[in-house]
Coordinates of C-alpha atoms in Angstrom, one line a residue:
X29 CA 91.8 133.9 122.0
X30 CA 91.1 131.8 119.2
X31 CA 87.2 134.1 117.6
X32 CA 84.6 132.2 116.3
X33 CA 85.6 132.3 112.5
X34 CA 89.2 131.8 112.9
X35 CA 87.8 128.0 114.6
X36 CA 85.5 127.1 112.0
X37 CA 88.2 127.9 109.3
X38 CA 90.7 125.5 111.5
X39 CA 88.2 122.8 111.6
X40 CA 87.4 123.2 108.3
X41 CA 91.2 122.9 106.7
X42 CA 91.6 119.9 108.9
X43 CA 88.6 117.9 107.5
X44 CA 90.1 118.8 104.3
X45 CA 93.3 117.8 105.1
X46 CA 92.2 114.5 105.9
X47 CA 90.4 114.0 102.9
X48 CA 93.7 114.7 101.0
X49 CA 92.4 118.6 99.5
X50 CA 94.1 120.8 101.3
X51 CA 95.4 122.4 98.6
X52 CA 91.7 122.8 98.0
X53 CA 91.2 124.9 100.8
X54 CA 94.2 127.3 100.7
X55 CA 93.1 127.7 96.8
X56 CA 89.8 129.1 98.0
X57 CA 91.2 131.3 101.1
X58 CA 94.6 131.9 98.9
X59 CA 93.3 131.8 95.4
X60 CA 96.4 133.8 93.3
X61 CA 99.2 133.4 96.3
X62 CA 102.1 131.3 95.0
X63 CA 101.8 127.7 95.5
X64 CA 104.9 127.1 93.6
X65 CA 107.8 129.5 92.5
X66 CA 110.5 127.1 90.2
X67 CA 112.4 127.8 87.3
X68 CA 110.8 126.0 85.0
X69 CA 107.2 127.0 85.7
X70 CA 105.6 129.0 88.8
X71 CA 102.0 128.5 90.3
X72 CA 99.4 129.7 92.1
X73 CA 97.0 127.9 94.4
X74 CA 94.3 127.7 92.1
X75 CA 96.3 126.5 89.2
X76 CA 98.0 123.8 91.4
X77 CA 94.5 122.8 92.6
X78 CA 93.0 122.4 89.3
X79 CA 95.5 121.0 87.8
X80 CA 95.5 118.6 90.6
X81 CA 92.5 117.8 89.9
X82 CA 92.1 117.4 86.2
X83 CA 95.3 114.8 86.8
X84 CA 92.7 112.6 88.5
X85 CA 90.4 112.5 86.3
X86 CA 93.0 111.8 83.6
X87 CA 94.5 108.9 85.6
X88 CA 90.5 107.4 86.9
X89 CA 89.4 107.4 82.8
X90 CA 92.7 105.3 82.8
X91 CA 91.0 102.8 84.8
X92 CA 93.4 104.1 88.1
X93 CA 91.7 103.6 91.1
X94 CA 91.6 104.1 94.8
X95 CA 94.8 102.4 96.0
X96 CA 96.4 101.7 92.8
X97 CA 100.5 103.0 92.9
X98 CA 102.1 105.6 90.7
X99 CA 105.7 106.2 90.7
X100 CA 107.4 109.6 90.1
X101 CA 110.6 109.9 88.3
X102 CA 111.6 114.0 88.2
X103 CA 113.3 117.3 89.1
X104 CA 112.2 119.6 91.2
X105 CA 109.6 121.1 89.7
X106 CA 105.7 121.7 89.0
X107 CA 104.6 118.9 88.3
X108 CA 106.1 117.2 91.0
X109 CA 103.8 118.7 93.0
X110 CA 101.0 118.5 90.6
X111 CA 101.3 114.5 91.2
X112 CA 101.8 114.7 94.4
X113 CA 98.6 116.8 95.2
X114 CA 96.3 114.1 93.0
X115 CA 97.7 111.5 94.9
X116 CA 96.9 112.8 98.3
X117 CA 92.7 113.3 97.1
X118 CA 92.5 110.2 94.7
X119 CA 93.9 107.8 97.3
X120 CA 97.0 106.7 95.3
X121 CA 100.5 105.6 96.6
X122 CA 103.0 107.7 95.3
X123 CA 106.6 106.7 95.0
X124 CA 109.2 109.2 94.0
X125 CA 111.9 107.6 92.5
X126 CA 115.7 109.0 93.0
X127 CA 116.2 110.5 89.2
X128 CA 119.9 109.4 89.8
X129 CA 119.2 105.9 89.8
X130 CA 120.2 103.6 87.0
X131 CA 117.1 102.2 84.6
X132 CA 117.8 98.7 86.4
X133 CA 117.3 100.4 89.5
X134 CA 114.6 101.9 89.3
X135 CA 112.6 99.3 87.7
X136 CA 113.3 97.4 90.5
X137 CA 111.6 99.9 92.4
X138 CA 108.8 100.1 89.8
X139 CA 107.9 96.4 89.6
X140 CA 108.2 96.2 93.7
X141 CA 105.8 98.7 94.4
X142 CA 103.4 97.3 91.9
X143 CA 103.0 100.8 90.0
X144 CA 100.1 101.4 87.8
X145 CA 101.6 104.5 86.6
X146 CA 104.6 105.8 85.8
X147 CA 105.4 109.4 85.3
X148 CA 108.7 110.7 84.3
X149 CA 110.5 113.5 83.1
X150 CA 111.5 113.5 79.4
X151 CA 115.3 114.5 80.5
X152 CA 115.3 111.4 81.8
X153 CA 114.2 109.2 78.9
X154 CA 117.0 106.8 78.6
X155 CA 117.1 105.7 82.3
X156 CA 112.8 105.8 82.6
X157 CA 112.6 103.9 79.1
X158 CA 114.5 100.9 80.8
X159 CA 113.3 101.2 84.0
X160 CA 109.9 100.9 82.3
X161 CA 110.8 97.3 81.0
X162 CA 110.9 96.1 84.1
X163 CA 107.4 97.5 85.2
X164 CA 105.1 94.9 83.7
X165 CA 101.9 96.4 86.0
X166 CA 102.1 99.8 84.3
X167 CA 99.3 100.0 82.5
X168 CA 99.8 104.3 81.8
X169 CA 103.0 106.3 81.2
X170 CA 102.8 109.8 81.2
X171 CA 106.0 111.9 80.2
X172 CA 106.6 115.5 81.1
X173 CA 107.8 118.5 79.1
X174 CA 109.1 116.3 76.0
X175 CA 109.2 112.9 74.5
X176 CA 109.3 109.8 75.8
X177 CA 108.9 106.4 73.9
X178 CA 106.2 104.4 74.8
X179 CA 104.9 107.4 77.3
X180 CA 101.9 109.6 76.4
X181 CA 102.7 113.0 77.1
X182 CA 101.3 114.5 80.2
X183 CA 100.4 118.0 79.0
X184 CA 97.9 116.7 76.5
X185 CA 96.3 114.0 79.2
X186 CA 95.2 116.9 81.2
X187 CA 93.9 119.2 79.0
X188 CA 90.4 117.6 78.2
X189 CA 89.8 117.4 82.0
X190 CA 87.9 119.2 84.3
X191 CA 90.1 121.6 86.6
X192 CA 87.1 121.8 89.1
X193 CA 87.6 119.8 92.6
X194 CA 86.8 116.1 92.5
X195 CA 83.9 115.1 94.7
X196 CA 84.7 112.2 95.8
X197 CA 88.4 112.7 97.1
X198 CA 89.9 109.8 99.3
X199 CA 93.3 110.4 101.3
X200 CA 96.1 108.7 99.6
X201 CA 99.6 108.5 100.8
X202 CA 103.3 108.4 99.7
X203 CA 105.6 105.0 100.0
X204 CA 109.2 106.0 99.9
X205 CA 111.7 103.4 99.0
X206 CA 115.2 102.9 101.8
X207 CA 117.5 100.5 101.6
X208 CA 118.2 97.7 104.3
X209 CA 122.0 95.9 105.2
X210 CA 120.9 93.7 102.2
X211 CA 121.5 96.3 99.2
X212 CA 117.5 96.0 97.9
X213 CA 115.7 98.9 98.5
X214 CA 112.4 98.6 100.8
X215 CA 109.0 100.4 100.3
X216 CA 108.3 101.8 103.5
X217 CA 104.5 101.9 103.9
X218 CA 101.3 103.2 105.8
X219 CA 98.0 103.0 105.8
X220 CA 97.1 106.1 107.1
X221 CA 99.4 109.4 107.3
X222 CA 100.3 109.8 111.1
X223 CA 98.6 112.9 112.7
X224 CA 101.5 116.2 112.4
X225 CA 101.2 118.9 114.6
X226 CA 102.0 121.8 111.9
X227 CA 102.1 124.5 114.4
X228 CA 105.3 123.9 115.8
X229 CA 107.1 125.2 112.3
X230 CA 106.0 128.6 113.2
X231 CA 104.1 129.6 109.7
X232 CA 102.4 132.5 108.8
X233 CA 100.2 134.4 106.3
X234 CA 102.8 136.0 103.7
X235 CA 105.9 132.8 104.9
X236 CA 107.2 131.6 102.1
X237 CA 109.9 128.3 102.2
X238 CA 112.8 127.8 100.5
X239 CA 112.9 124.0 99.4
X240 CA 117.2 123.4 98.6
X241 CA 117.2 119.3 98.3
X242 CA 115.5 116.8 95.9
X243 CA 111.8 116.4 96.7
X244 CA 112.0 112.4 95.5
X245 CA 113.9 112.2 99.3
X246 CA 111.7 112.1 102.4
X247 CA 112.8 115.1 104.3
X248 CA 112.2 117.3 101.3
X249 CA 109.2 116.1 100.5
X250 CA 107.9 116.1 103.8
X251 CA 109.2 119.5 105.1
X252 CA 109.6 121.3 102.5
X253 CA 106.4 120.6 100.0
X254 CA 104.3 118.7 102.1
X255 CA 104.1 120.6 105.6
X256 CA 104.5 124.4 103.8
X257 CA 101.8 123.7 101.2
X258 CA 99.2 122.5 104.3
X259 CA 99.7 125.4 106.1
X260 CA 99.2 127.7 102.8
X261 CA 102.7 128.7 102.4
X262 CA 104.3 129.1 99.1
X263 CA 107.6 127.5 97.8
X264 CA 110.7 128.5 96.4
X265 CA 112.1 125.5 94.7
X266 CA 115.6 124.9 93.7
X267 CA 116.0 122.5 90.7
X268 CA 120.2 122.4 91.6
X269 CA 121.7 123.6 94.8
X270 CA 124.2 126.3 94.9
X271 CA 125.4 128.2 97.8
X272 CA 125.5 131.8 96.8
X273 CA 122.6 130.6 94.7
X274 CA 120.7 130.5 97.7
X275 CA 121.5 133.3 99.4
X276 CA 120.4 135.2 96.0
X277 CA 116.8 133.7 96.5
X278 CA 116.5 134.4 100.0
X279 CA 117.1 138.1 99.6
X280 CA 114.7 137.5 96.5
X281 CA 111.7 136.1 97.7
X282 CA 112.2 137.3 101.5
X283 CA 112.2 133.3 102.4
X284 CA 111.2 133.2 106.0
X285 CA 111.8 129.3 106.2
X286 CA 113.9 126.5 104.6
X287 CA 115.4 122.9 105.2
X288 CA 119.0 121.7 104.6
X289 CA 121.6 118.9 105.4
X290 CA 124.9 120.2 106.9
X291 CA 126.4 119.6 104.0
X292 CA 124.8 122.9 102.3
X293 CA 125.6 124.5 105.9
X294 CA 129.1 123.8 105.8
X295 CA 129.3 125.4 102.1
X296 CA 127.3 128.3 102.8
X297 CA 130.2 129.0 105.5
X298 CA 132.8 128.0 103.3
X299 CA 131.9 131.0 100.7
X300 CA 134.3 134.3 101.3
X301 CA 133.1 136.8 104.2
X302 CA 132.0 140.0 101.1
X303 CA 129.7 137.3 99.1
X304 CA 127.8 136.6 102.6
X305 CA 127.6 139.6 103.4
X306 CA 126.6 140.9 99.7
X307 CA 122.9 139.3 100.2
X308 CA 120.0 140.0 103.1
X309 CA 118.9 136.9 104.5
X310 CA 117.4 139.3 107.7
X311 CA 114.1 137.5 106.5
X312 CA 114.9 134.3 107.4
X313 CA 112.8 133.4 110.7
X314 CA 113.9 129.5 111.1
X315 CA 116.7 126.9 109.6
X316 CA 115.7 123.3 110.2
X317 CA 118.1 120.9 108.9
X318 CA 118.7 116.8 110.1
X319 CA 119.7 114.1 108.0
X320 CA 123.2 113.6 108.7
X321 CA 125.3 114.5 111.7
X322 CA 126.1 118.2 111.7
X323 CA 129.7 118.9 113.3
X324 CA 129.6 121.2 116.6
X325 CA 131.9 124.0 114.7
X326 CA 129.6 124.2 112.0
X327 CA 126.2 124.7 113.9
X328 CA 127.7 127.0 116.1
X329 CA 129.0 129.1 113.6
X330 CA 125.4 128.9 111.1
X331 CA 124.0 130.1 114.3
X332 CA 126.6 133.0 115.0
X333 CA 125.6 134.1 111.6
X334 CA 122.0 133.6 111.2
X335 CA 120.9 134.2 114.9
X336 CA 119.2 131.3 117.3
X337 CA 117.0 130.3 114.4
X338 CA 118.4 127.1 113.7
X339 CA 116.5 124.1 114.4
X340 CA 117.5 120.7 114.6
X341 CA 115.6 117.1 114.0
X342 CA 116.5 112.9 114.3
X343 CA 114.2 110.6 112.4
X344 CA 114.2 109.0 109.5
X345 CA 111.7 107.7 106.7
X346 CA 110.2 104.9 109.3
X347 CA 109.0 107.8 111.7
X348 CA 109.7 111.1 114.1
X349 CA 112.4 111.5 116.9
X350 CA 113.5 114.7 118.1
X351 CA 113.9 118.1 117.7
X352 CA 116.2 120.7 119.5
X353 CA 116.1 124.4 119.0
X354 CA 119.1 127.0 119.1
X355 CA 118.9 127.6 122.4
X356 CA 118.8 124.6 123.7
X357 CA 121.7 123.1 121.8
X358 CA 123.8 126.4 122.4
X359 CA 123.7 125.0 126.6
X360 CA 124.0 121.4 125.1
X361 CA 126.2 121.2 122.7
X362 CA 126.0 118.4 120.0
X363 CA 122.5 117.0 121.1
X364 CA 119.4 116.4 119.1
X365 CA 117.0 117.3 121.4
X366 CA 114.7 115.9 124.7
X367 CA 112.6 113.6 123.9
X368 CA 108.8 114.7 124.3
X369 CA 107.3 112.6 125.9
X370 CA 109.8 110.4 127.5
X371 CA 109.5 107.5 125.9
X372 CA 109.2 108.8 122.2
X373 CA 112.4 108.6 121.8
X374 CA 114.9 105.9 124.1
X375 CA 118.0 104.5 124.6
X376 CA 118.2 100.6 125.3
X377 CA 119.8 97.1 124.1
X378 CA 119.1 94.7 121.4
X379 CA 116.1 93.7 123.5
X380 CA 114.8 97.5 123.5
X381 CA 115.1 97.3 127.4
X382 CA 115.8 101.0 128.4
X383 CA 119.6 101.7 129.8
X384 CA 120.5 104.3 132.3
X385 CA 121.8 108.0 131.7
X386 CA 125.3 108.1 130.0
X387 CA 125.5 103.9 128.5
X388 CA 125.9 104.2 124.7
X389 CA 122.8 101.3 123.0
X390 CA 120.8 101.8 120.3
X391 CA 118.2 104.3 119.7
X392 CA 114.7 103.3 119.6
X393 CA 111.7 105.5 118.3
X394 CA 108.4 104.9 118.9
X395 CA 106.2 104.2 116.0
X396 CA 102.9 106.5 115.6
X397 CA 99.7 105.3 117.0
X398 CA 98.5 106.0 113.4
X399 CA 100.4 105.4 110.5
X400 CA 102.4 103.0 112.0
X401 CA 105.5 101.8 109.1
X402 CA 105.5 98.4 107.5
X403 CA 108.0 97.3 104.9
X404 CA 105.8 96.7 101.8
X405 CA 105.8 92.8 101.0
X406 CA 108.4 91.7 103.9
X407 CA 106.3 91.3 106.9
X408 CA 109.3 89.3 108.2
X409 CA 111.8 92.5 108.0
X410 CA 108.6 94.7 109.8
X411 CA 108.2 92.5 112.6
X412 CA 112.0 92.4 113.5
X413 CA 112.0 96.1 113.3
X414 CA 109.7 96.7 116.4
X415 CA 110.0 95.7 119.6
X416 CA 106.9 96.5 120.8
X417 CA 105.7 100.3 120.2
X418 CA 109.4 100.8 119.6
X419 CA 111.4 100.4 116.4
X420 CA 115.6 101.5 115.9
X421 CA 117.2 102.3 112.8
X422 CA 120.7 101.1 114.3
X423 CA 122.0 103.8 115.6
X424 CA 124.0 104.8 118.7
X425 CA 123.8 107.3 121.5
X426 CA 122.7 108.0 125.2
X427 CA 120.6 110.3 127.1
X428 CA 122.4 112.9 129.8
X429 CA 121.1 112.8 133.4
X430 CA 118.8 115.5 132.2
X431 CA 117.3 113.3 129.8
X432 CA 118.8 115.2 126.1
X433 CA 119.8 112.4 123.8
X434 CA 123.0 112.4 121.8
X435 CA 123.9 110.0 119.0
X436 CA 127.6 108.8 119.0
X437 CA 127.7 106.7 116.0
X438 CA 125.4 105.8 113.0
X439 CA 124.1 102.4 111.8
X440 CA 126.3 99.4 111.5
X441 CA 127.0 99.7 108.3
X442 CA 124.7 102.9 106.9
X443 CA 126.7 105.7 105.1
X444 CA 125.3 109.2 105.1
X445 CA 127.3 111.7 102.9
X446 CA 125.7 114.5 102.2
X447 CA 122.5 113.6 103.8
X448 CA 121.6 110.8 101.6
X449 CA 122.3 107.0 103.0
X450 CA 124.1 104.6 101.0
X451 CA 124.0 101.1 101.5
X452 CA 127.5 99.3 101.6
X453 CA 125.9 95.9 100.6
X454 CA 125.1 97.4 97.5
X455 CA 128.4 98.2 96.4
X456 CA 130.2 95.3 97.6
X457 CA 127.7 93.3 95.5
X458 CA 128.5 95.2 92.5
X459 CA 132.9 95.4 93.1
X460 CA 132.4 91.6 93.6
X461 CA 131.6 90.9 90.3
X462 CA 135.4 92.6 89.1
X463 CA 137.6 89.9 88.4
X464 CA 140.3 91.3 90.1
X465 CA 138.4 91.5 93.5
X466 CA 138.6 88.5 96.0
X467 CA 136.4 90.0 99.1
X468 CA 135.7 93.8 99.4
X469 CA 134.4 95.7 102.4
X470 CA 132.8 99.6 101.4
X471 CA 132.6 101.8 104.3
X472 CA 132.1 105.4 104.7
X473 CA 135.1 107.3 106.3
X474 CA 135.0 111.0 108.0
X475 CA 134.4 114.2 105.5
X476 CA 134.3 117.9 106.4
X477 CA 132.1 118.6 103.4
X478 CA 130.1 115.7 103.3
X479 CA 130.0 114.0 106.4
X480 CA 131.2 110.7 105.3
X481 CA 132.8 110.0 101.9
X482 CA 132.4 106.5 100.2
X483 CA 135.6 104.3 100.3
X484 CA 135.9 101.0 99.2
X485 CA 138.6 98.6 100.8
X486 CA 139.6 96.0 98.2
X487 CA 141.2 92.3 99.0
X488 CA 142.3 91.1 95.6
X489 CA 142.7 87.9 94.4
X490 CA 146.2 86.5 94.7
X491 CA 147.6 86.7 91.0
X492 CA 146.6 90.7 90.5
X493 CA 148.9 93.5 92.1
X494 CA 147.3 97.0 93.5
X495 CA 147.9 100.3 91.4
X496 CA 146.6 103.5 90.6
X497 CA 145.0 102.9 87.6
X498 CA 143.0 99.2 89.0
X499 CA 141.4 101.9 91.9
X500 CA 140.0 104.3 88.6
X501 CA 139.1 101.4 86.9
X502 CA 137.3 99.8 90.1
X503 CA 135.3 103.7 90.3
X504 CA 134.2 103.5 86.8
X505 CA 133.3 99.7 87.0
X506 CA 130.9 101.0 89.8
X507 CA 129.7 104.2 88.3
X508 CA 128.6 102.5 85.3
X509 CA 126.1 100.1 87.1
X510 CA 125.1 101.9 90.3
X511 CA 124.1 105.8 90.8
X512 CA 126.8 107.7 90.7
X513 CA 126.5 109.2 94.5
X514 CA 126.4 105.6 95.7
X515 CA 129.7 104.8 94.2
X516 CA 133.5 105.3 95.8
X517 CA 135.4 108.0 95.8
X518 CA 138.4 106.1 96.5
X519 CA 140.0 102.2 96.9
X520 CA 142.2 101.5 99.2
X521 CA 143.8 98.1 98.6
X522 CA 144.6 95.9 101.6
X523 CA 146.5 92.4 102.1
X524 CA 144.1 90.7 104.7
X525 CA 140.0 92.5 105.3
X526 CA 139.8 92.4 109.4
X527 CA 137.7 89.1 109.8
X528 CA 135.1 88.1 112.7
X529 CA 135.6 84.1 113.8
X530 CA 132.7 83.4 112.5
X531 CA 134.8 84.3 108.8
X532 CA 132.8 87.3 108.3
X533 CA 134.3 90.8 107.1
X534 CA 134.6 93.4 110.0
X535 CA 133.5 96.6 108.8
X536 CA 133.4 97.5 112.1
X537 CA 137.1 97.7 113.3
X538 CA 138.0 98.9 109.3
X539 CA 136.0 101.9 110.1
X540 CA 137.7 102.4 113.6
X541 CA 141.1 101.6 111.4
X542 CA 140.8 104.6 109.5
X543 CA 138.8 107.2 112.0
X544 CA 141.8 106.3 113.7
X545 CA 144.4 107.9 110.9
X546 CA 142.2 110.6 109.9

């Protein structure tokens, strides 16, 4: 039973919580525990708090106020979570920008989501300096550890302030940018933060996390800063990922937790038998990992290896689907979990009407009561997202007769290699502009390390002949205008691109072309 005290300190961090400070709290119950362990600079509660809150008051004499946006551009690191904690109390919109981007790219992002501030790391002056041009509503720009041009440097903004908590905190939120069938990224948005049930990751006093992927991407963000930092846990951050590098800070830091696509899976698996075995991981209590499709060989062996602590989600920026633990998957292999309740998560047709067990349709997940997603400024693309409570993200699966759902194909035209999506429209648009190119369909094609690798399959025009050295020189056209994981890894050059009637490019039946000969 739940004693008196242990209550009042539960109600306690939840009204905290909601008024974006619970940081706050665990730096008065957790005062020198590690917030943050990274290699650049480590943390405890208390310092993350305060400088938490001397950021707000650095931003608010600024003239930044309650609902105002500030964009993020940097590694994995303290500050990253220094910005991200004075969002949450000063009720700012945060928007971490991909640091791979190109500085067209992410000012695109920067004069969409209406920023008011820009912080960025000084390792990535050239592309924030550009991106910057195209923010015309960025009143401040703060650059961290170094020089920026144009930025103020961020060190020296916060040292006049106050590390003491803020008194008037108001819950702020994160808007995360994903990319539609049209190429331009969207700012997906809410009002309010739905309502998380943190129990369900298992953590305890003396957990600590293990965060292996880029905190600018949702899942990240979400499950490995967000969720371990509420529930007072401290994190392990990686600023690259390495496999045997992991490993080392597991048996390190005695990590109990961590998140990872099944890409890092698969190359955790892939290192010889005496490096595995050279490290303890016997601390490691639970292994969530989503994102992409993870192949039935790999998860079987991860969980072989690691024991039935391996636990598996669907969902995506826009909202939550499932989750299936080890022993569930091990007596259904390949699904993503039961739906709970029944009609979180369903499968039905264009019209969201619900099919029976066994008849492949799309997936539709049901939007949160509170926080329900809009795409910021395109009310048009939110309202043809939802049917009713319900919204899909274009993928494909069914339910069994026992009600688990499994997904047998991803969106129409989405990509996810390595766990990030790619957005085919966005690199037709750039291959388009070759001269050499007369109609061009990118598609992603089977991997065993990555899921699906980019591959771009090039119609060209009538007078130029297909070799070797035009597929580089198509790859470098790309990777000098669009992030470099975005762009192919190969061009395949064919006489006629499979056509619908109605004239359009089917990237459907190229995809089945090559699944087909892999």
């Amino acid at each position: 039973m739940t004693s008196p005290d242990e209550q009042a300190a539960s109600e306690r961090r939840a009204a905290m919580a909601r008024q974006g400070m619970v940081i706050a709290y665990w730096a008065e119950r957790r005062a020198a525990r590690p917030a943050l362990i990274s290699p650049a600079r480590s943390q405890t509660f208390t310092e993350l708090n305060g400088r938490a809150n001397q950021l707000v008051r650095a931003l608010r004499q600024r003239g930044v106020r309650a609902g105002d946006a500030v964009v993020l551009m940097c590694g994995n690191r303290a500050e990253f979570a220094e910005v991200y904690a004075a969002c949450m109390r000063a009720g700012w919109r945060l928007t971490p920008i991909n640091w791979h981007l190109t500085g067209s790219e992410a000012g695109y992002i920067l004069a969409d989501c209406e920023a008011k501030v820009f912080v960025a790391e000084a390792t990535l002056a050239v592309a924030a300096s550009e991106a910057a041009k195209d923010g015309p509503s960025v009143a401040t720009r703060l650059a961290v550890d170094g020089h920026i041009d144009g930025f103020d440097d961020y060190d020296r903004a916060l040292a006049d302030q106050h590390a003491t908590n803020i008194d008037d905190p108001t819950p702020g939120g994160t808007m995360l940018y994903t990319s539609g069938t049209t190429g331009r990224p969207k700012g997906v948005y809410r009002e309010q933060a739905p309502v998380e049930n943190l129990e369900i990751w298992g953590y305890r006093e003396g957990n600590v996390h293990l965060c292996t992927g880029p905190l600018y991407h949702a899942a990240p963000l979400g499950m490995s800063l967000h969720i371990p930092l509420a529930c007072g846990v401290g994190v392990v951050v990686m600023d690259r990922w390495d496999a045997e590098a992991t490993l080392q800070l597991i048996e390190a830091h005695r990590v109990t937790h961590t998140h990872m696509v099944p890409t890092m899976l698969h190359r955790l698996l892939a290192l010889p038998t005496d490096v595995r075995r050279r490290y303890d991981v016997s601390s490691l209590r639970a292994v969530v990992h989503g994102a992409a499709p993870c192949p039935v060989t790999v998860k079987r062996a991860i969980i072989d290896w690691l024991g039935p602590i391996v636990h598996e989600y669907y969902g995506a920026t826009e909202g939550a689907g499932t989750l299936v633990d080890s022993k569930t998957w091990l007596a259904k292999p390949g699904t993503v979990g039961k739906p709970q309740p029944t009609d979180q998560v369903f499968v039905g047709d264009e019209a969201a009407t619900r099919l029976p067990p066994h008849e492949i349709g799309l997936v539709w997940l049901k939007a949160p009561v509170q926080g329900r997603f809009r795409y910021f400024k395109d009310e048009q693309k939110t309202n043809s997202s939802y049917r009713g409570d319900h919204f899909t993200l274009g993928d494909l699966g069914y339910v069994d007769a026992d009600g688990y759902l499994f997904l047998t194909d991803r969106s129409a035209h989405l990509i996810i290699s390595g766990g990030v999506n790619i957005y085919p429209a966005e690199v037709d648009a750039v291959l388009l502009d070759h001269p050499a190119v007369g109609d061009v369909a990118t598609i992603g094609v089977p991997s065993e390390e990555w899921g699906e690798d980019v591959k771009a399959v090039v119609e060209l025009q009538p007078s130029v002949s297909p070799s070797p050295a035009l597929a580089a020189e198509l790859i470098e056209f790309c990777r000098k205008r669009l992030a470099h994981f975005k762009c192919p890894r190969s061009v395949d050059f064919i006489d006629k691109l499979p056509r619908l009637d109605s004239g359009k490019v089917s990237k459907h039946l190229l995809r089945e072309r090559y699944r087909q000969h892999t």
